[in-house]
XYZ file of C-alpha atoms in Angstrom:
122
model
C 0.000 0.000 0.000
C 1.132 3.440 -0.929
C 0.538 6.966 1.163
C -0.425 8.547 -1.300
C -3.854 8.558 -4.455
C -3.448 6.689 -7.266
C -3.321 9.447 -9.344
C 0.138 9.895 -7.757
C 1.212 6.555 -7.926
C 0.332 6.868 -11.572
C 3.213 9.174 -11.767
C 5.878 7.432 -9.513
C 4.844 4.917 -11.893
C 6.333 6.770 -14.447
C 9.940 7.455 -12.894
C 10.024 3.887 -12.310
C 9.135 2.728 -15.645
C 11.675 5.593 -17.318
C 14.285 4.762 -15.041
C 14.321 1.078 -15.856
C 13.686 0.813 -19.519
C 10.474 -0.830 -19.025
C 8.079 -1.551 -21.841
C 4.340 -1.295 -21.296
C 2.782 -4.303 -22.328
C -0.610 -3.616 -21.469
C -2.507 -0.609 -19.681
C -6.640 -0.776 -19.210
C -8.393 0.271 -16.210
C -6.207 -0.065 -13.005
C -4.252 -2.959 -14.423
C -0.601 -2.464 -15.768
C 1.452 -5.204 -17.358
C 5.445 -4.487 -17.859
C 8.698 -5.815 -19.563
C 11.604 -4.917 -18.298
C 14.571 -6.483 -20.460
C 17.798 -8.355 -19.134
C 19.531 -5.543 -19.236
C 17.956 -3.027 -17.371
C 17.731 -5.120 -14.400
C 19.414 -5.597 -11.275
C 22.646 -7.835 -10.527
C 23.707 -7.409 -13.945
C 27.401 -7.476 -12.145
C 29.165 -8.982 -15.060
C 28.903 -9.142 -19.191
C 29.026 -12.886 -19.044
C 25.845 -12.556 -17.315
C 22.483 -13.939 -19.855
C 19.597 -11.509 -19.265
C 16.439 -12.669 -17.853
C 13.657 -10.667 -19.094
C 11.209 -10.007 -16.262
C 7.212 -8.853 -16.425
C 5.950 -6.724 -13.883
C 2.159 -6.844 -13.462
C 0.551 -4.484 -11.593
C -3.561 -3.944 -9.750
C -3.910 -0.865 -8.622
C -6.944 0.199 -6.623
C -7.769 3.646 -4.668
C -8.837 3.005 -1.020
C -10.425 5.371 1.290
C -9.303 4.875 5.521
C -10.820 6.272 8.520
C -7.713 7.878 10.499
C -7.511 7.928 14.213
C -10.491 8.939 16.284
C -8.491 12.101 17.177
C -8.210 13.490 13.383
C -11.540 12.186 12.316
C -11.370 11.983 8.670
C -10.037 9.607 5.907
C -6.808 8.859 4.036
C -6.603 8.287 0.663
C -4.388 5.251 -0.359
C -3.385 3.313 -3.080
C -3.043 -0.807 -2.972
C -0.840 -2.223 -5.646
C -0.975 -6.163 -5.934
C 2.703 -6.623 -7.842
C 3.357 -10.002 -9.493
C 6.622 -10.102 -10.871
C 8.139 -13.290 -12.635
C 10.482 -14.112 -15.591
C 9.319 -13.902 -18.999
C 9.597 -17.652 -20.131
C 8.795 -19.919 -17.684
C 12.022 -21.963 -18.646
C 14.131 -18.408 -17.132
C 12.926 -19.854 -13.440
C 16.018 -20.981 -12.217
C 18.550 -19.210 -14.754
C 20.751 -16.612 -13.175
C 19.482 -15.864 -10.148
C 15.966 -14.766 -11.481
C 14.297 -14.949 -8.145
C 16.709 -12.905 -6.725
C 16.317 -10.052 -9.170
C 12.986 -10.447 -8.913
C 13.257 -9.450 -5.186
C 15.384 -6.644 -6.097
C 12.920 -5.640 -8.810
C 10.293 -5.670 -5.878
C 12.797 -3.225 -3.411
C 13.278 -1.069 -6.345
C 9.077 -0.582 -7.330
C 8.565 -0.212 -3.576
C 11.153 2.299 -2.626
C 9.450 4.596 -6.435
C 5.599 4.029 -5.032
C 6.534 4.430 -1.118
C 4.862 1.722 -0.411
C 5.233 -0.964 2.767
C 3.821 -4.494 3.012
C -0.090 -4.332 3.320
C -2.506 -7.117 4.376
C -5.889 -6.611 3.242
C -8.582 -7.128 5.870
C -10.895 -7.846 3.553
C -9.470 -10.699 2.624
């Protein structure tokens, strides 16, 4: 979950997609799906290293919270459900592509400022 609307996010959603070269697969509604090539990814430490394309699929949905009975009012914040895996499902276990997937995740959260969330709905 971030701190902030989604109309925000939107746009930290744009730094993050500049920033890493990402290519927008697919964009309807609050649903974005991303490729981010080999290259432009974390742990890329040496040339010998084979890129692992990753996709980055993202849910976004605007929530409305009741703050603290002292401030009495609501926040407005955005939930992002992030799936991120390799490309081709044969990349699983080629170079590390867990592990940059985890780094991938550090790097989105860090752009959205976003922490873990567990929906109570749920």
């Amino acid at each position: 979950v971030t701190v902030v609307p989604l109309q925000l996010a939107a746009e930290k959603l744009r730094g993050f997609i500049a920033d890493h070269a990402a290519e927008i697969l697919e964009i309807n509604e609050n649903r974005l799906v991303l490729e981010i090539t080999g290259q432009n990814l974390p742990m890329m430490r040496r040339s010998s290293d084979l890129p692992t394309p990753l996709l980055v699929e993202l849910d976004l949905e605007e929530i409305q919270q009741d703050t603290d009975a002292r401030s009495a009012g609501t926040e407005v914040r955005t939930v992002v459900q992030v799936t991120i895996r390799p490309k081709r499902q044969r990349d699983r276990r080629r170079n590390g592509a867990g592990e940059r997937a985890r780094q991938m995740f550090v790097s989105l959260k860090s752009y959205l400022m976003a922490q873990d969330y567990a929906d109570p709905r749920r």
